[in-house]
């Protein structure tokens, strides 16, 4: 077993990188006695390991570390963004293709929200992309009941306080009024619980549809609702500085993206209106593939 402080990486980090669980869930698995190193069961995550160590979870060796991968997923409304729901509701993981490896969501979209959700097999990348310090703008198309003016959104643009919680300034643009509803484009750099709904509620607007259309450089584009596409290694390298080892042989041409044929601009109850001259940009990507494990339920 490796030195606990001087060499290697923390055991929870290694488990996360191997796609076993998020780092926090890996620590819980260790404390529950499910993890062993070189045949010795662990009770504390305060241990460093190296490639020379043999790690098992529930008696089974962990797989070799997988290359870092990232997917775009068009989350439909009505699904929970978690591995397991205590109320028994369907989760996004219930709807992913069977050949998807074990993945984690980058941030969340609440039950009634839809649109772009990034998925990854790497816990470190998940945490990195969730941090506001990335400076990435998360952009949403929002429909809300009300007839606001530009002055209505001054508190949001300055940074509003809701229930004692201060939200960072948001970029808010009125796209058009449609009867009793208004369509907005909102950009923010953080992802707090129901932030947009709560902020708009504080200025008298009731959100009845919320669609995330981009997360940093990654766009929803015309990805079909329920569809999932893997982002190409070249894009990961260019956008995130992540390098992957090239495949030994050329890969076969991948199948078309999974999911329904309907496109994001033809969602139920009418299309999301596009601004003049604003065409969705499809993120450079290819479909997911390859066998893998299903998501490990949160404990």
PDB file of C-alpha atoms in Angstrom:
ATOM      1  CA  UNK A   1       0.000   0.000   0.000  1.00  0.00           C
ATOM      2  CA  UNK A   2       1.305   3.426  -0.832  1.00  0.00           C
ATOM      3  CA  UNK A   3       2.366   6.079   1.632  1.00  0.00           C
ATOM      4  CA  UNK A   4      -0.726   7.899   2.866  1.00  0.00           C
ATOM      5  CA  UNK A   5       0.657  11.378   2.412  1.00  0.00           C
ATOM      6  CA  UNK A   6       3.774  11.447   0.213  1.00  0.00           C
ATOM      7  CA  UNK A   7       2.837   9.706  -3.047  1.00  0.00           C
ATOM      8  CA  UNK A   8      -0.087   8.963  -5.318  1.00  0.00           C
ATOM      9  CA  UNK A   9      -3.608  10.370  -5.165  1.00  0.00           C
ATOM     10  CA  UNK A  10      -6.364  10.201  -2.599  1.00  0.00           C
ATOM     11  CA  UNK A  11      -8.368   7.002  -2.885  1.00  0.00           C
ATOM     12  CA  UNK A  12     -11.673   8.865  -3.391  1.00  0.00           C
ATOM     13  CA  UNK A  13     -10.143  10.850  -6.250  1.00  0.00           C
ATOM     14  CA  UNK A  14      -8.911   7.651  -7.911  1.00  0.00           C
ATOM     15  CA  UNK A  15     -12.347   6.052  -7.589  1.00  0.00           C
ATOM     16  CA  UNK A  16     -13.950   9.147  -9.097  1.00  0.00           C
ATOM     17  CA  UNK A  17     -11.537   9.173 -12.031  1.00  0.00           C
ATOM     18  CA  UNK A  18     -12.212   5.477 -12.618  1.00  0.00           C
ATOM     19  CA  UNK A  19     -15.901   6.273 -13.006  1.00  0.00           C
ATOM     20  CA  UNK A  20     -16.986   4.447  -9.849  1.00  0.00           C
ATOM     21  CA  UNK A  21     -18.718   7.401  -8.190  1.00  0.00           C
ATOM     22  CA  UNK A  22     -18.333  11.085  -7.477  1.00  0.00           C
ATOM     23  CA  UNK A  23     -15.630  11.870  -4.939  1.00  0.00           C
ATOM     24  CA  UNK A  24     -18.169  12.523  -2.187  1.00  0.00           C
ATOM     25  CA  UNK A  25     -20.057   9.304  -2.893  1.00  0.00           C
ATOM     26  CA  UNK A  26     -16.746   7.418  -3.042  1.00  0.00           C
ATOM     27  CA  UNK A  27     -15.934   8.662   0.456  1.00  0.00           C
ATOM     28  CA  UNK A  28     -19.293   7.363   1.671  1.00  0.00           C
ATOM     29  CA  UNK A  29     -18.588   3.984   0.053  1.00  0.00           C
ATOM     30  CA  UNK A  30     -15.237   3.847   1.858  1.00  0.00           C
ATOM     31  CA  UNK A  31     -16.796   4.719   5.212  1.00  0.00           C
ATOM     32  CA  UNK A  32     -19.372   1.977   4.618  1.00  0.00           C
ATOM     33  CA  UNK A  33     -16.550  -0.556   4.252  1.00  0.00           C
ATOM     34  CA  UNK A  34     -17.172  -1.301   0.575  1.00  0.00           C
ATOM     35  CA  UNK A  35     -13.653  -0.433  -0.624  1.00  0.00           C
ATOM     36  CA  UNK A  36     -10.445  -2.420  -0.103  1.00  0.00           C
ATOM     37  CA  UNK A  37      -6.832  -1.703  -1.099  1.00  0.00           C
ATOM     38  CA  UNK A  38      -4.449  -4.628  -1.505  1.00  0.00           C
ATOM     39  CA  UNK A  39      -6.960  -6.842   0.273  1.00  0.00           C
ATOM     40  CA  UNK A  40      -7.392  -4.580   3.310  1.00  0.00           C
ATOM     41  CA  UNK A  41     -10.841  -3.050   3.811  1.00  0.00           C
ATOM     42  CA  UNK A  42     -10.828   0.717   4.362  1.00  0.00           C
ATOM     43  CA  UNK A  43     -12.859   2.700   6.870  1.00  0.00           C
ATOM     44  CA  UNK A  44     -11.383   6.142   6.133  1.00  0.00           C
ATOM     45  CA  UNK A  45     -10.712   7.989   2.847  1.00  0.00           C
ATOM     46  CA  UNK A  46      -7.475   9.435   4.309  1.00  0.00           C
ATOM     47  CA  UNK A  47      -5.255   7.304   2.093  1.00  0.00           C
ATOM     48  CA  UNK A  48      -3.172   7.871  -1.026  1.00  0.00           C
ATOM     49  CA  UNK A  49      -2.800   5.123  -3.627  1.00  0.00           C
ATOM     50  CA  UNK A  50      -0.717   4.601  -6.770  1.00  0.00           C
ATOM     51  CA  UNK A  51      -1.037   2.465  -9.894  1.00  0.00           C
ATOM     52  CA  UNK A  52       0.804  -0.302  -8.017  1.00  0.00           C
ATOM     53  CA  UNK A  53      -2.099  -0.724  -5.570  1.00  0.00           C
ATOM     54  CA  UNK A  54      -4.999  -3.107  -6.169  1.00  0.00           C
ATOM     55  CA  UNK A  55      -8.352  -1.483  -5.436  1.00  0.00           C
ATOM     56  CA  UNK A  56     -11.639  -3.353  -5.157  1.00  0.00           C
ATOM     57  CA  UNK A  57     -15.209  -2.174  -4.604  1.00  0.00           C
ATOM     58  CA  UNK A  58     -17.640  -4.731  -3.215  1.00  0.00           C
ATOM     59  CA  UNK A  59     -14.974  -7.340  -3.887  1.00  0.00           C
ATOM     60  CA  UNK A  60     -14.549  -6.475  -7.572  1.00  0.00           C
ATOM     61  CA  UNK A  61     -11.441  -4.753  -9.020  1.00  0.00           C
ATOM     62  CA  UNK A  62     -12.112  -1.295 -10.400  1.00  0.00           C
ATOM     63  CA  UNK A  63     -11.667  -0.817 -14.125  1.00  0.00           C
ATOM     64  CA  UNK A  64      -8.650   0.944 -15.544  1.00  0.00           C
ATOM     65  CA  UNK A  65      -9.065   4.690 -15.684  1.00  0.00           C
ATOM     66  CA  UNK A  66     -11.171   5.718 -18.652  1.00  0.00           C
ATOM     67  CA  UNK A  67     -10.316   8.673 -20.889  1.00  0.00           C
ATOM     68  CA  UNK A  68     -12.162  11.852 -19.929  1.00  0.00           C
ATOM     69  CA  UNK A  69     -15.393  12.106 -21.904  1.00  0.00           C
ATOM     70  CA  UNK A  70     -18.167  14.707 -22.149  1.00  0.00           C
ATOM     71  CA  UNK A  71     -21.649  14.543 -23.667  1.00  0.00           C
ATOM     72  CA  UNK A  72     -24.419  16.985 -24.544  1.00  0.00           C
ATOM     73  CA  UNK A  73     -27.854  15.814 -23.422  1.00  0.00           C
ATOM     74  CA  UNK A  74     -31.204  17.435 -24.199  1.00  0.00           C
ATOM     75  CA  UNK A  75     -33.058  16.955 -20.922  1.00  0.00           C
ATOM     76  CA  UNK A  76     -36.838  16.797 -21.283  1.00  0.00           C
ATOM     77  CA  UNK A  77     -39.068  18.399 -18.672  1.00  0.00           C
ATOM     78  CA  UNK A  78     -40.409  15.995 -16.049  1.00  0.00           C
ATOM     79  CA  UNK A  79     -37.174  14.144 -15.238  1.00  0.00           C
ATOM     80  CA  UNK A  80     -35.136  14.442 -12.046  1.00  0.00           C
ATOM     81  CA  UNK A  81     -31.399  15.159 -12.374  1.00  0.00           C
ATOM     82  CA  UNK A  82     -30.164  12.591  -9.879  1.00  0.00           C
ATOM     83  CA  UNK A  83     -29.223   8.917  -9.844  1.00  0.00           C
ATOM     84  CA  UNK A  84     -32.148   8.037  -7.569  1.00  0.00           C
ATOM     85  CA  UNK A  85     -35.254   9.919  -6.474  1.00  0.00           C
ATOM     86  CA  UNK A  86     -36.719   9.340  -3.017  1.00  0.00           C
ATOM     87  CA  UNK A  87     -40.206   9.977  -4.410  1.00  0.00           C
ATOM     88  CA  UNK A  88     -39.795   7.340  -7.105  1.00  0.00           C
ATOM     89  CA  UNK A  89     -39.898   9.780 -10.023  1.00  0.00           C
ATOM     90  CA  UNK A  90     -38.068   9.018 -13.271  1.00  0.00           C
ATOM     91  CA  UNK A  91     -34.540  10.367 -13.543  1.00  0.00           C
ATOM     92  CA  UNK A  92     -32.436  11.345 -16.531  1.00  0.00           C
ATOM     93  CA  UNK A  93     -30.394   8.178 -15.976  1.00  0.00           C
ATOM     94  CA  UNK A  94     -33.501   6.052 -16.553  1.00  0.00           C
ATOM     95  CA  UNK A  95     -33.733   7.526 -20.058  1.00  0.00           C
ATOM     96  CA  UNK A  96     -30.097   7.428 -21.211  1.00  0.00           C
ATOM     97  CA  UNK A  97     -29.072   4.851 -23.856  1.00  0.00           C
ATOM     98  CA  UNK A  98     -28.256   1.424 -22.421  1.00  0.00           C
ATOM     99  CA  UNK A  99     -24.717   1.520 -23.854  1.00  0.00           C
ATOM    100  CA  UNK A 100     -23.787   4.732 -22.041  1.00  0.00           C
ATOM    101  CA  UNK A 101     -21.003   4.365 -19.458  1.00  0.00           C
ATOM    102  CA  UNK A 102     -21.560   5.535 -15.889  1.00  0.00           C
ATOM    103  CA  UNK A 103     -21.875   9.319 -16.060  1.00  0.00           C
ATOM    104  CA  UNK A 104     -22.514  12.292 -13.785  1.00  0.00           C
ATOM    105  CA  UNK A 105     -24.357  15.488 -14.605  1.00  0.00           C
ATOM    106  CA  UNK A 106     -22.527  18.804 -14.650  1.00  0.00           C
ATOM    107  CA  UNK A 107     -24.825  20.798 -12.406  1.00  0.00           C
ATOM    108  CA  UNK A 108     -28.567  20.239 -12.507  1.00  0.00           C
ATOM    109  CA  UNK A 109     -31.771  21.267 -14.195  1.00  0.00           C
ATOM    110  CA  UNK A 110     -34.834  21.108 -11.972  1.00  0.00           C
ATOM    111  CA  UNK A 111     -37.801  18.838 -12.631  1.00  0.00           C
ATOM    112  CA  UNK A 112     -39.724  21.206 -14.895  1.00  0.00           C
ATOM    113  CA  UNK A 113     -36.721  22.698 -16.692  1.00  0.00           C
ATOM    114  CA  UNK A 114     -35.411  21.383 -19.996  1.00  0.00           C
ATOM    115  CA  UNK A 115     -32.574  21.824 -22.433  1.00  0.00           C
ATOM    116  CA  UNK A 116     -28.814  21.385 -22.414  1.00  0.00           C
ATOM    117  CA  UNK A 117     -27.281  19.279 -19.649  1.00  0.00           C
ATOM    118  CA  UNK A 118     -23.631  18.238 -19.829  1.00  0.00           C
ATOM    119  CA  UNK A 119     -22.712  14.712 -18.729  1.00  0.00           C
ATOM    120  CA  UNK A 120     -19.233  13.397 -17.949  1.00  0.00           C
ATOM    121  CA  UNK A 121     -17.535  10.237 -16.730  1.00  0.00           C
ATOM    122  CA  UNK A 122     -14.930  12.244 -14.800  1.00  0.00           C
ATOM    123  CA  UNK A 123     -15.590  13.648 -11.322  1.00  0.00           C
ATOM    124  CA  UNK A 124     -12.768  16.184 -11.524  1.00  0.00           C
ATOM    125  CA  UNK A 125     -14.121  17.620 -14.785  1.00  0.00           C
ATOM    126  CA  UNK A 126     -17.624  17.758 -13.314  1.00  0.00           C
ATOM    127  CA  UNK A 127     -16.449  19.894 -10.394  1.00  0.00           C
ATOM    128  CA  UNK A 128     -14.311  22.084 -12.636  1.00  0.00           C
ATOM    129  CA  UNK A 129     -17.186  22.915 -14.990  1.00  0.00           C
ATOM    130  CA  UNK A 130     -19.603  23.613 -12.128  1.00  0.00           C
ATOM    131  CA  UNK A 131     -17.434  26.313 -10.567  1.00  0.00           C
ATOM    132  CA  UNK A 132     -18.503  29.926 -11.272  1.00  0.00           C
ATOM    133  CA  UNK A 133     -14.777  30.712 -11.564  1.00  0.00           C
ATOM    134  CA  UNK A 134     -14.804  29.191 -15.064  1.00  0.00           C
ATOM    135  CA  UNK A 135     -16.499  32.430 -16.118  1.00  0.00           C
ATOM    136  CA  UNK A 136     -18.781  30.499 -18.454  1.00  0.00           C
ATOM    137  CA  UNK A 137     -22.196  31.970 -19.182  1.00  0.00           C
ATOM    138  CA  UNK A 138     -25.181  29.621 -18.929  1.00  0.00           C
ATOM    139  CA  UNK A 139     -27.874  30.931 -21.248  1.00  0.00           C
ATOM    140  CA  UNK A 140     -31.601  30.232 -20.995  1.00  0.00           C
ATOM    141  CA  UNK A 141     -34.736  30.980 -22.993  1.00  0.00           C
ATOM    142  CA  UNK A 142     -37.490  31.707 -20.494  1.00  0.00           C
ATOM    143  CA  UNK A 143     -41.235  32.165 -20.846  1.00  0.00           C
ATOM    144  CA  UNK A 144     -42.972  33.890 -17.957  1.00  0.00           C
ATOM    145  CA  UNK A 145     -46.435  35.233 -17.266  1.00  0.00           C
ATOM    146  CA  UNK A 146     -46.464  39.013 -17.055  1.00  0.00           C
ATOM    147  CA  UNK A 147     -45.883  42.196 -19.040  1.00  0.00           C
ATOM    148  CA  UNK A 148     -42.609  43.613 -17.732  1.00  0.00           C
ATOM    149  CA  UNK A 149     -40.703  46.698 -18.807  1.00  0.00           C
ATOM    150  CA  UNK A 150     -36.929  47.093 -18.970  1.00  0.00           C
ATOM    151  CA  UNK A 151     -37.029  48.674 -15.506  1.00  0.00           C
ATOM    152  CA  UNK A 152     -38.540  45.470 -14.103  1.00  0.00           C
ATOM    153  CA  UNK A 153     -35.209  43.712 -14.516  1.00  0.00           C
ATOM    154  CA  UNK A 154     -32.961  46.344 -12.929  1.00  0.00           C
ATOM    155  CA  UNK A 155     -32.683  44.355  -9.651  1.00  0.00           C
ATOM    156  CA  UNK A 156     -31.669  41.199 -11.541  1.00  0.00           C
ATOM    157  CA  UNK A 157     -29.050  43.056 -13.555  1.00  0.00           C
ATOM    158  CA  UNK A 158     -27.591  44.569 -10.401  1.00  0.00           C
ATOM    159  CA  UNK A 159     -27.720  41.404  -8.286  1.00  0.00           C
ATOM    160  CA  UNK A 160     -30.944  40.635  -6.450  1.00  0.00           C
ATOM    161  CA  UNK A 161     -31.381  39.256  -2.917  1.00  0.00           C
ATOM    162  CA  UNK A 162     -34.105  36.598  -2.582  1.00  0.00           C
ATOM    163  CA  UNK A 163     -34.940  35.037   0.798  1.00  0.00           C
ATOM    164  CA  UNK A 164     -31.666  36.322   2.203  1.00  0.00           C
ATOM    165  CA  UNK A 165     -29.608  34.844  -0.655  1.00  0.00           C
ATOM    166  CA  UNK A 166     -27.762  37.166  -3.020  1.00  0.00           C
ATOM    167  CA  UNK A 167     -27.644  36.194  -6.685  1.00  0.00           C
ATOM    168  CA  UNK A 168     -24.929  37.421  -9.001  1.00  0.00           C
ATOM    169  CA  UNK A 169     -25.987  39.950 -11.667  1.00  0.00           C
ATOM    170  CA  UNK A 170     -27.833  38.408 -14.611  1.00  0.00           C
ATOM    171  CA  UNK A 171     -27.972  39.483 -18.243  1.00  0.00           C
ATOM    172  CA  UNK A 172     -31.670  39.829 -19.107  1.00  0.00           C
ATOM    173  CA  UNK A 173     -33.038  40.611 -22.562  1.00  0.00           C
ATOM    174  CA  UNK A 174     -36.698  40.925 -23.511  1.00  0.00           C
ATOM    175  CA  UNK A 175     -37.223  39.000 -26.745  1.00  0.00           C
ATOM    176  CA  UNK A 176     -40.941  39.511 -27.290  1.00  0.00           C
ATOM    177  CA  UNK A 177     -44.332  39.760 -25.645  1.00  0.00           C
ATOM    178  CA  UNK A 178     -46.692  36.920 -26.591  1.00  0.00           C
ATOM    179  CA  UNK A 179     -50.144  37.552 -25.199  1.00  0.00           C
ATOM    180  CA  UNK A 180     -50.039  37.223 -21.423  1.00  0.00           C
ATOM    181  CA  UNK A 181     -46.492  35.833 -21.561  1.00  0.00           C
ATOM    182  CA  UNK A 182     -43.091  37.347 -22.203  1.00  0.00           C
ATOM    183  CA  UNK A 183     -40.094  35.551 -23.737  1.00  0.00           C
ATOM    184  CA  UNK A 184     -36.706  36.386 -22.233  1.00  0.00           C
ATOM    185  CA  UNK A 185     -33.085  35.419 -22.788  1.00  0.00           C
ATOM    186  CA  UNK A 186     -31.201  35.217 -19.492  1.00  0.00           C
ATOM    187  CA  UNK A 187     -27.496  34.630 -18.964  1.00  0.00           C
ATOM    188  CA  UNK A 188     -25.807  33.889 -15.633  1.00  0.00           C
ATOM    189  CA  UNK A 189     -22.485  32.525 -14.394  1.00  0.00           C
ATOM    190  CA  UNK A 190     -23.649  30.440 -11.454  1.00  0.00           C
ATOM    191  CA  UNK A 191     -26.159  27.658 -10.948  1.00  0.00           C
ATOM    192  CA  UNK A 192     -28.044  27.991  -7.675  1.00  0.00           C
ATOM    193  CA  UNK A 193     -31.210  26.083  -6.888  1.00  0.00           C
ATOM    194  CA  UNK A 194     -34.134  27.422  -8.986  1.00  0.00           C
ATOM    195  CA  UNK A 195     -32.269  30.705  -9.323  1.00  0.00           C
ATOM    196  CA  UNK A 196     -34.062  32.071 -12.391  1.00  0.00           C
ATOM    197  CA  UNK A 197     -37.523  31.080 -11.178  1.00  0.00           C
ATOM    198  CA  UNK A 198     -36.912  32.633  -7.767  1.00  0.00           C
ATOM    199  CA  UNK A 199     -35.377  35.832  -9.169  1.00  0.00           C
ATOM    200  CA  UNK A 200     -38.205  36.404 -11.652  1.00  0.00           C
ATOM    201  CA  UNK A 201     -40.769  35.571  -8.987  1.00  0.00           C
ATOM    202  CA  UNK A 202     -39.285  38.323  -6.835  1.00  0.00           C
ATOM    203  CA  UNK A 203     -40.129  40.897  -9.545  1.00  0.00           C
ATOM    204  CA  UNK A 204     -43.649  39.567 -10.111  1.00  0.00           C
ATOM    205  CA  UNK A 205     -43.123  37.157 -13.018  1.00  0.00           C
ATOM    206  CA  UNK A 206     -44.222  33.513 -12.974  1.00  0.00           C
ATOM    207  CA  UNK A 207     -41.975  31.233 -15.060  1.00  0.00           C
ATOM    208  CA  UNK A 208     -43.929  28.616 -17.018  1.00  0.00           C
ATOM    209  CA  UNK A 209     -41.151  27.373 -19.288  1.00  0.00           C
ATOM    210  CA  UNK A 210     -37.371  27.329 -18.920  1.00  0.00           C
ATOM    211  CA  UNK A 211     -34.974  25.979 -21.555  1.00  0.00           C
ATOM    212  CA  UNK A 212     -31.185  26.043 -21.213  1.00  0.00           C
ATOM    213  CA  UNK A 213     -29.691  26.690 -24.651  1.00  0.00           C
ATOM    214  CA  UNK A 214     -25.976  26.879 -23.855  1.00  0.00           C
ATOM    215  CA  UNK A 215     -23.376  26.179 -21.192  1.00  0.00           C
ATOM    216  CA  UNK A 216     -20.193  28.078 -21.930  1.00  0.00           C
ATOM    217  CA  UNK A 217     -19.053  27.168 -25.464  1.00  0.00           C
ATOM    218  CA  UNK A 218     -21.394  24.168 -25.687  1.00  0.00           C
ATOM    219  CA  UNK A 219     -24.720  24.722 -27.463  1.00  0.00           C
ATOM    220  CA  UNK A 220     -28.007  22.829 -27.416  1.00  0.00           C
ATOM    221  CA  UNK A 221     -28.420  23.591 -31.115  1.00  0.00           C
ATOM    222  CA  UNK A 222     -30.786  21.198 -32.877  1.00  0.00           C
ATOM    223  CA  UNK A 223     -30.132  18.214 -30.605  1.00  0.00           C
ATOM    224  CA  UNK A 224     -33.465  16.373 -30.341  1.00  0.00           C
ATOM    225  CA  UNK A 225     -35.280  16.281 -27.034  1.00  0.00           C
ATOM    226  CA  UNK A 226     -33.993  13.232 -25.151  1.00  0.00           C
ATOM    227  CA  UNK A 227     -31.016  12.983 -27.500  1.00  0.00           C
ATOM    228  CA  UNK A 228     -27.403  12.606 -26.387  1.00  0.00           C
ATOM    229  CA  UNK A 229     -24.184  13.232 -28.338  1.00  0.00           C
ATOM    230  CA  UNK A 230     -20.588  12.862 -27.289  1.00  0.00           C
ATOM    231  CA  UNK A 231     -18.332  15.879 -27.709  1.00  0.00           C
ATOM    232  CA  UNK A 232     -15.290  15.147 -29.847  1.00  0.00           C
ATOM    233  CA  UNK A 233     -11.862  14.810 -28.207  1.00  0.00           C
ATOM    234  CA  UNK A 234     -10.592  17.678 -30.395  1.00  0.00           C
ATOM    235  CA  UNK A 235     -13.194  20.006 -28.875  1.00  0.00           C
ATOM    236  CA  UNK A 236     -12.236  18.883 -25.358  1.00  0.00           C
ATOM    237  CA  UNK A 237      -8.624  19.653 -26.186  1.00  0.00           C
ATOM    238  CA  UNK A 238      -9.365  23.052 -27.740  1.00  0.00           C
ATOM    239  CA  UNK A 239     -11.928  24.230 -25.166  1.00  0.00           C
ATOM    240  CA  UNK A 240     -10.707  22.544 -21.975  1.00  0.00           C
ATOM    241  CA  UNK A 241      -7.096  21.554 -22.607  1.00  0.00           C
ATOM    242  CA  UNK A 242      -7.972  17.870 -22.127  1.00  0.00           C
ATOM    243  CA  UNK A 243      -5.933  15.398 -24.156  1.00  0.00           C
ATOM    244  CA  UNK A 244      -6.898  11.797 -24.849  1.00  0.00           C
ATOM    245  CA  UNK A 245      -4.743   8.990 -26.164  1.00  0.00           C
ATOM    246  CA  UNK A 246      -5.539   8.279 -29.861  1.00  0.00           C
ATOM    247  CA  UNK A 247      -7.246   5.008 -30.705  1.00  0.00           C
ATOM    248  CA  UNK A 248      -5.031   2.225 -32.063  1.00  0.00           C
ATOM    249  CA  UNK A 249      -7.211   1.762 -35.134  1.00  0.00           C
ATOM    250  CA  UNK A 250      -9.569   4.131 -36.940  1.00  0.00           C
ATOM    251  CA  UNK A 251     -13.046   4.033 -35.436  1.00  0.00           C
ATOM    252  CA  UNK A 252     -16.031   3.074 -37.527  1.00  0.00           C
ATOM    253  CA  UNK A 253     -18.400   5.819 -38.579  1.00  0.00           C
ATOM    254  CA  UNK A 254     -20.727   6.364 -35.583  1.00  0.00           C
ATOM    255  CA  UNK A 255     -24.510   6.006 -35.848  1.00  0.00           C
ATOM    256  CA  UNK A 256     -26.762   9.024 -35.850  1.00  0.00           C
ATOM    257  CA  UNK A 257     -27.536  10.677 -32.485  1.00  0.00           C
ATOM    258  CA  UNK A 258     -29.824   8.731 -30.183  1.00  0.00           C
ATOM    259  CA  UNK A 259     -33.197  10.031 -29.154  1.00  0.00           C
ATOM    260  CA  UNK A 260     -36.463  11.081 -30.797  1.00  0.00           C
ATOM    261  CA  UNK A 261     -36.405  12.647 -34.240  1.00  0.00           C
ATOM    262  CA  UNK A 262     -38.144  15.807 -33.082  1.00  0.00           C
ATOM    263  CA  UNK A 263     -35.823  18.781 -32.924  1.00  0.00           C
ATOM    264  CA  UNK A 264     -35.428  21.299 -30.130  1.00  0.00           C
ATOM    265  CA  UNK A 265     -37.164  23.981 -32.148  1.00  0.00           C
ATOM    266  CA  UNK A 266     -40.286  21.809 -32.460  1.00  0.00           C
ATOM    267  CA  UNK A 267     -40.874  21.009 -28.807  1.00  0.00           C
ATOM    268  CA  UNK A 268     -44.338  20.330 -27.431  1.00  0.00           C
ATOM    269  CA  UNK A 269     -46.710  23.263 -27.071  1.00  0.00           C
ATOM    270  CA  UNK A 270     -45.023  25.267 -29.782  1.00  0.00           C
ATOM    271  CA  UNK A 271     -41.530  26.188 -30.760  1.00  0.00           C
ATOM    272  CA  UNK A 272     -39.261  28.395 -28.732  1.00  0.00           C
ATOM    273  CA  UNK A 273     -39.222  31.670 -30.694  1.00  0.00           C
ATOM    274  CA  UNK A 274     -35.811  32.566 -32.074  1.00  0.00           C
ATOM    275  CA  UNK A 275     -34.512  36.104 -32.199  1.00  0.00           C
ATOM    276  CA  UNK A 276     -34.030  37.629 -35.623  1.00  0.00           C
ATOM    277  CA  UNK A 277     -30.874  36.284 -37.234  1.00  0.00           C
ATOM    278  CA  UNK A 278     -30.261  33.923 -34.319  1.00  0.00           C
ATOM    279  CA  UNK A 279     -29.658  30.384 -35.593  1.00  0.00           C
ATOM    280  CA  UNK A 280     -28.835  27.634 -33.119  1.00  0.00           C
ATOM    281  CA  UNK A 281     -25.306  26.355 -33.480  1.00  0.00           C
ATOM    282  CA  UNK A 282     -24.915  22.602 -33.218  1.00  0.00           C
ATOM    283  CA  UNK A 283     -22.035  21.687 -30.934  1.00  0.00           C
ATOM    284  CA  UNK A 284     -19.257  19.735 -32.656  1.00  0.00           C
ATOM    285  CA  UNK A 285     -19.936  16.260 -31.371  1.00  0.00           C
ATOM    286  CA  UNK A 286     -20.615  12.643 -32.149  1.00  0.00           C
ATOM    287  CA  UNK A 287     -22.965  10.093 -30.639  1.00  0.00           C
ATOM    288  CA  UNK A 288     -22.235   8.180 -27.489  1.00  0.00           C
ATOM    289  CA  UNK A 289     -21.201   4.559 -27.773  1.00  0.00           C
ATOM    290  CA  UNK A 290     -19.497   1.689 -26.065  1.00  0.00           C
ATOM    291  CA  UNK A 291     -20.610  -0.434 -23.161  1.00  0.00           C
ATOM    292  CA  UNK A 292     -20.318   0.780 -19.630  1.00  0.00           C
ATOM    293  CA  UNK A 293     -21.811   0.719 -16.217  1.00  0.00           C
ATOM    294  CA  UNK A 294     -25.058   2.297 -15.174  1.00  0.00           C
ATOM    295  CA  UNK A 295     -24.861   5.218 -12.729  1.00  0.00           C
ATOM    296  CA  UNK A 296     -24.049   4.314  -9.157  1.00  0.00           C
ATOM    297  CA  UNK A 297     -27.031   5.398  -6.992  1.00  0.00           C
ATOM    298  CA  UNK A 298     -26.301   8.066  -4.411  1.00  0.00           C
ATOM    299  CA  UNK A 299     -26.166   6.708  -0.914  1.00  0.00           C
TER     300      UNK A 299
END
